[in-house]
XYZ file of C-alpha atoms in Angstrom:
361
model
C 183.480 199.660 50.845
C 180.249 199.337 48.885
C 177.271 201.145 50.452
C 173.584 201.027 49.852
C 171.799 204.139 48.576
C 171.237 205.608 52.141
C 174.928 205.346 53.009
C 174.598 202.319 55.373
C 176.791 199.033 54.974
C 175.832 196.815 52.310
C 173.698 193.720 52.879
C 175.231 190.779 54.559
C 177.886 189.856 57.328
C 180.245 192.629 58.176
C 183.506 192.217 55.942
C 186.627 192.098 57.910
C 189.831 193.283 55.919
C 191.504 190.190 54.270
C 194.330 188.963 55.988
C 197.573 190.790 54.522
C 199.242 187.452 53.754
C 196.453 186.842 51.025
C 197.710 190.145 49.225
C 199.459 188.991 45.945
C 197.489 186.010 45.610
C 194.311 184.441 43.923
C 192.195 181.623 44.905
C 192.819 177.976 43.959
C 189.463 177.984 42.035
C 190.475 180.944 39.779
C 193.813 179.456 39.043
C 192.423 176.209 38.230
C 189.971 177.861 35.711
C 193.126 179.921 34.164
C 195.171 176.932 34.136
C 192.576 174.895 32.332
C 192.345 177.646 29.628
C 196.140 177.771 29.197
C 196.106 174.016 28.648
C 193.336 174.811 25.818
C 195.499 177.073 24.150
C 198.311 174.522 24.177
C 200.235 175.560 26.794
C 201.671 174.240 29.833
C 200.740 176.392 33.012
C 203.615 175.580 35.157
C 206.171 176.337 32.478
C 204.247 179.502 31.457
C 204.255 180.906 34.760
C 207.750 180.126 35.563
C 206.597 179.574 39.251
C 206.296 175.865 40.589
C 202.940 176.737 42.108
C 200.529 175.063 39.528
C 201.057 171.692 40.637
C 197.728 169.466 40.734
C 198.013 168.945 44.376
C 197.965 172.801 44.866
C 195.457 173.682 42.453
C 192.890 170.789 43.789
C 193.244 172.112 47.299
C 190.289 174.714 47.474
C 192.295 176.641 50.269
C 195.272 177.231 48.494
C 196.216 180.555 47.448
C 198.368 181.132 43.984
C 200.478 184.135 43.394
C 198.920 186.831 41.211
C 202.342 187.136 39.298
C 201.328 183.306 38.216
C 197.836 184.475 37.055
C 199.383 187.541 34.988
C 201.830 184.917 33.323
C 199.068 182.781 32.210
C 196.933 185.871 31.138
C 199.911 187.149 29.235
C 200.186 183.697 27.589
C 196.901 183.487 26.504
C 196.641 187.115 25.224
C 199.891 186.460 22.986
C 198.156 183.065 21.615
C 195.214 184.985 20.620
C 196.411 188.304 19.691
C 194.063 188.705 16.589
C 191.112 187.808 18.633
C 192.178 190.275 21.150
C 192.650 193.190 18.800
C 189.358 192.723 17.393
C 187.737 192.694 20.821
C 186.693 188.873 20.901
C 186.241 187.495 24.195
C 189.574 185.595 25.174
C 187.938 183.105 27.437
C 185.126 180.839 27.688
C 182.624 182.208 30.136
C 182.713 179.567 33.137
C 179.585 177.741 33.910
C 177.889 178.419 37.407
C 180.057 176.970 40.458
C 183.194 177.222 38.818
C 184.437 180.036 41.160
C 183.013 178.203 44.163
C 181.722 180.460 47.226
C 182.135 183.896 44.965
C 179.494 182.364 42.581
C 177.143 181.217 45.327
C 177.206 184.572 46.972
C 176.575 186.512 43.645
C 173.435 184.455 42.787
C 172.024 183.775 46.363
C 170.840 187.187 47.702
C 167.296 188.575 48.245
C 167.874 190.879 45.536
C 170.807 191.348 42.605
C 171.900 194.371 44.623
C 172.444 192.614 47.944
C 174.338 189.932 46.045
C 176.441 192.179 44.428
C 177.248 194.376 47.507
C 177.938 191.047 49.445
C 180.304 189.668 46.827
C 182.109 193.046 46.329
C 182.972 193.259 49.993
C 184.375 189.640 50.072
C 185.905 189.935 46.689
C 189.244 188.299 48.270
C 187.700 185.150 48.287
C 188.175 184.593 44.723
C 190.941 187.624 43.443
C 193.756 189.376 44.653
C 192.457 191.749 47.621
C 195.343 194.131 47.060
C 194.684 195.090 43.331
C 191.177 193.905 42.320
C 187.900 195.561 43.590
C 184.291 195.255 42.915
C 181.729 197.864 43.631
C 177.866 198.507 43.328
C 176.328 201.715 43.470
C 172.726 202.784 42.979
C 172.264 206.331 41.422
C 168.639 207.075 40.994
C 167.140 204.803 38.398
C 170.499 203.127 37.581
C 172.574 200.641 39.318
C 176.393 200.373 38.265
C 178.390 197.836 38.960
C 182.299 198.529 38.640
C 185.336 196.328 38.281
C 189.261 197.233 38.599
C 192.385 195.418 38.579
C 196.062 196.000 38.804
C 198.033 198.118 36.380
C 198.802 195.302 34.017
C 199.894 195.364 30.092
C 197.164 197.186 28.093
C 196.378 193.931 26.259
C 196.086 192.109 29.195
C 194.016 194.565 31.162
C 191.833 194.599 28.338
C 191.074 190.897 28.051
C 190.813 190.644 31.843
C 188.215 193.353 31.957
C 186.268 192.068 29.347
C 186.253 188.555 30.756
C 185.326 189.995 34.375
C 182.250 191.833 32.851
C 181.133 188.718 30.913
C 181.321 186.661 34.044
C 179.456 189.412 35.981
C 176.908 189.614 33.247
C 176.205 185.747 33.050
C 175.882 185.575 36.895
C 173.287 188.459 37.186
C 171.271 186.641 34.137
C 171.285 183.250 36.341
C 170.683 184.946 39.591
C 167.464 186.729 38.110
C 166.648 183.934 35.876
C 166.182 186.689 33.079
C 167.857 187.786 30.164
C 168.930 191.009 31.751
C 170.488 193.541 29.092
C 172.676 196.348 30.614
C 171.670 199.946 29.624
C 175.351 200.711 29.258
C 178.685 199.105 29.488
C 182.111 200.830 29.912
C 185.642 199.698 29.318
C 188.966 201.423 29.710
C 190.357 199.707 26.641
C 190.352 201.639 23.193
C 187.822 200.733 20.687
C 188.883 197.671 18.685
C 188.895 197.459 15.036
C 185.493 195.361 14.939
C 183.075 195.781 17.874
C 180.838 193.236 16.931
C 182.004 190.607 19.177
C 181.706 192.948 22.033
C 178.188 194.102 21.161
C 177.190 190.429 20.677
C 178.771 189.549 24.067
C 176.901 192.227 26.228
C 173.566 192.348 24.140
C 173.825 195.902 23.908
C 174.910 198.519 21.355
C 175.631 200.887 24.311
C 179.487 199.993 24.744
C 181.793 202.930 25.416
C 185.337 202.576 25.051
C 188.398 204.593 26.346
C 186.080 205.318 29.581
C 187.609 206.214 32.962
C 186.169 202.889 34.497
C 184.933 199.525 33.550
C 181.701 198.727 34.284
C 177.834 197.396 33.753
C 175.081 199.584 34.494
C 171.263 198.322 34.687
C 168.017 199.682 35.677
C 167.679 199.908 39.561
C 164.098 198.330 39.134
C 165.699 195.289 37.795
C 168.451 194.936 40.304
C 166.123 195.439 43.342
C 163.577 192.765 42.050
C 163.498 189.496 44.494
C 165.821 186.647 43.101
C 163.680 183.530 42.356
C 165.979 181.125 44.298
C 166.803 183.304 47.198
C 166.668 181.661 50.585
C 166.149 183.458 53.779
C 169.185 183.774 55.631
C 171.578 182.150 53.117
C 173.511 185.436 51.955
C 174.516 186.179 55.700
C 176.010 182.749 56.136
C 177.849 182.685 52.876
C 179.344 186.035 53.659
C 180.201 184.755 57.281
C 181.628 181.415 55.538
C 183.777 183.936 53.190
C 185.147 185.343 56.153
C 186.352 182.168 57.784
C 187.600 180.797 54.409
C 189.978 183.693 54.002
C 191.289 183.192 57.380
C 191.782 179.457 56.712
C 193.436 180.262 53.340
C 197.116 178.969 52.669
C 199.240 181.020 50.213
C 201.418 178.720 48.566
C 204.662 180.782 49.676
C 205.055 184.386 50.770
C 205.746 187.045 48.823
C 209.498 187.166 49.456
C 209.814 183.415 47.794
C 207.745 184.490 44.759
C 210.062 187.712 44.320
C 213.295 185.546 44.369
C 211.661 183.421 41.905
C 210.352 185.968 39.782
C 213.832 187.500 39.875
C 215.596 184.574 38.679
C 213.091 183.911 36.001
C 214.242 187.614 34.756
C 217.691 186.442 34.154
C 216.433 183.923 31.640
C 213.954 186.053 30.032
C 216.626 188.634 29.822
C 214.068 191.263 31.169
C 215.687 192.146 34.526
C 214.555 195.651 35.653
C 212.855 196.835 39.088
C 209.617 197.685 36.799
C 209.367 194.450 35.186
C 209.639 192.212 38.109
C 207.336 194.321 40.327
C 204.749 194.202 37.291
C 204.951 190.283 37.090
C 204.402 190.410 41.092
C 201.162 192.729 40.482
C 202.836 195.592 42.429
C 204.308 198.968 41.967
C 207.907 199.398 41.793
C 207.697 201.612 45.033
C 205.954 198.900 46.929
C 208.446 196.532 46.049
C 211.147 198.689 47.365
C 209.341 199.391 50.408
C 208.833 195.546 50.921
C 212.672 194.924 50.413
C 213.493 197.605 53.063
C 211.321 196.001 55.547
C 213.619 192.957 55.000
C 216.630 195.413 55.343
C 217.033 194.430 51.751
C 217.403 196.417 48.599
C 216.792 195.859 44.968
C 220.470 196.432 44.105
C 221.539 194.107 46.909
C 218.929 191.162 45.552
C 220.072 191.468 41.977
C 223.728 191.273 42.989
C 223.294 188.078 45.302
C 220.845 186.589 42.528
C 223.793 187.179 40.033
C 226.220 185.502 42.143
C 224.422 182.697 42.894
C 223.484 181.902 39.081
C 226.877 182.762 38.055
C 228.717 180.509 40.624
C 226.239 177.763 39.614
C 226.945 177.990 35.900
C 230.792 178.055 36.462
C 230.813 175.345 38.704
C 228.710 173.127 36.185
C 231.134 173.675 33.492
C 229.138 173.154 30.580
C 229.143 176.873 29.075
C 232.012 179.012 28.073
C 232.595 182.092 29.830
C 231.176 184.386 27.467
C 227.728 182.759 27.376
C 227.876 183.030 31.326
C 228.585 186.488 31.446
C 225.636 187.318 29.191
C 222.984 185.056 30.909
C 223.832 186.641 34.327
C 223.692 190.161 32.653
C 227.622 191.267 32.527
C 229.032 193.019 29.420
C 231.753 190.702 28.899
C 234.139 188.159 30.104
C 236.468 190.699 31.889
C 233.534 192.144 34.112
C 232.514 188.595 35.213
C 236.049 187.772 36.184
C 235.884 190.975 38.310
C 233.012 189.913 39.923
C 234.123 186.514 40.736
C 237.325 187.741 42.149
C 235.173 190.300 44.322
C 232.734 187.354 45.620
C 236.006 185.312 46.567
C 237.388 187.798 48.632
C 234.423 188.392 50.897
C 231.806 186.249 52.423
C 228.584 186.006 50.975
C 226.571 188.881 52.197
C 222.993 188.227 53.364
C 220.303 188.671 50.796
C 219.940 192.492 49.759
C 222.743 193.675 51.350
C 223.421 197.395 50.084
C 221.915 200.715 50.112
C 220.702 201.762 46.536
C 217.155 200.712 45.848
C 217.171 202.204 42.460
């Protein structure tokens, strides 16, 4: 939890822990923005994410929560479409105007001071992002005030684009809040230094950009972060923080994590990328966490894969339009004989509950 200089809880209403059901999800505001960027890049968000959770009716509902795996799929698509830009360190996405992220934006710009606003926003990061993997922190250390951001263990190019974008949004909001052309004393990025740094130096307005750092952060002079904000209204930040708690309590995940897992698992067959590590990464969790969650359902990775393979193979066989060799390849069997043995095995026993088995590796 973010603390003030004297170790007391940060300014604003006390933050309760985000509901566990929101873990693995992002807000409709953020999902809407990403979907719009995918369209600008020439893609279809629903097909990119391979999950039917990016329909217009879902994205238009501010209380909807979209699986983080869909967000990562959209990020991956945009990075792949802009690989040359990403290698050069250029900002991948446009920086959204004020209000694009709803309540989160207003908390960040409505406190008595920038420090107060950052601390409140950090404590309620779940109102916008995945509370299980994304974290914001504001720490005052002598003459400096540092805003640190961290996200999930994604692919290096996705993490690099995501972190630059996060700092760009934070810097723009800090400038909007203070009404001044605020310049960071230092910028730290975890990514390796790109071939050209010009775009990033221009973006942050400083030559003090460090790469391969242990954290992603913006550092300002503490005196700038403590100045009263010109648009501050007494009691507004406390009210917004309380509203954030109520918003997270009323939020509606599009589906639970197991539904996301089943859809991600089935998509992995199509992409020929079936592995525990790949599926866990697409769901923005570690392989060990995925195994633990399956165990809580009396299920295993091996059992889930076997049942998904059976369902897909039998559906393709019943359809009758593909030869046996193609079906075997699509469901992960080495040859037709292995598929036939599996079919005979399935026919001699009833279908097991999803996840039956003991091997979790």
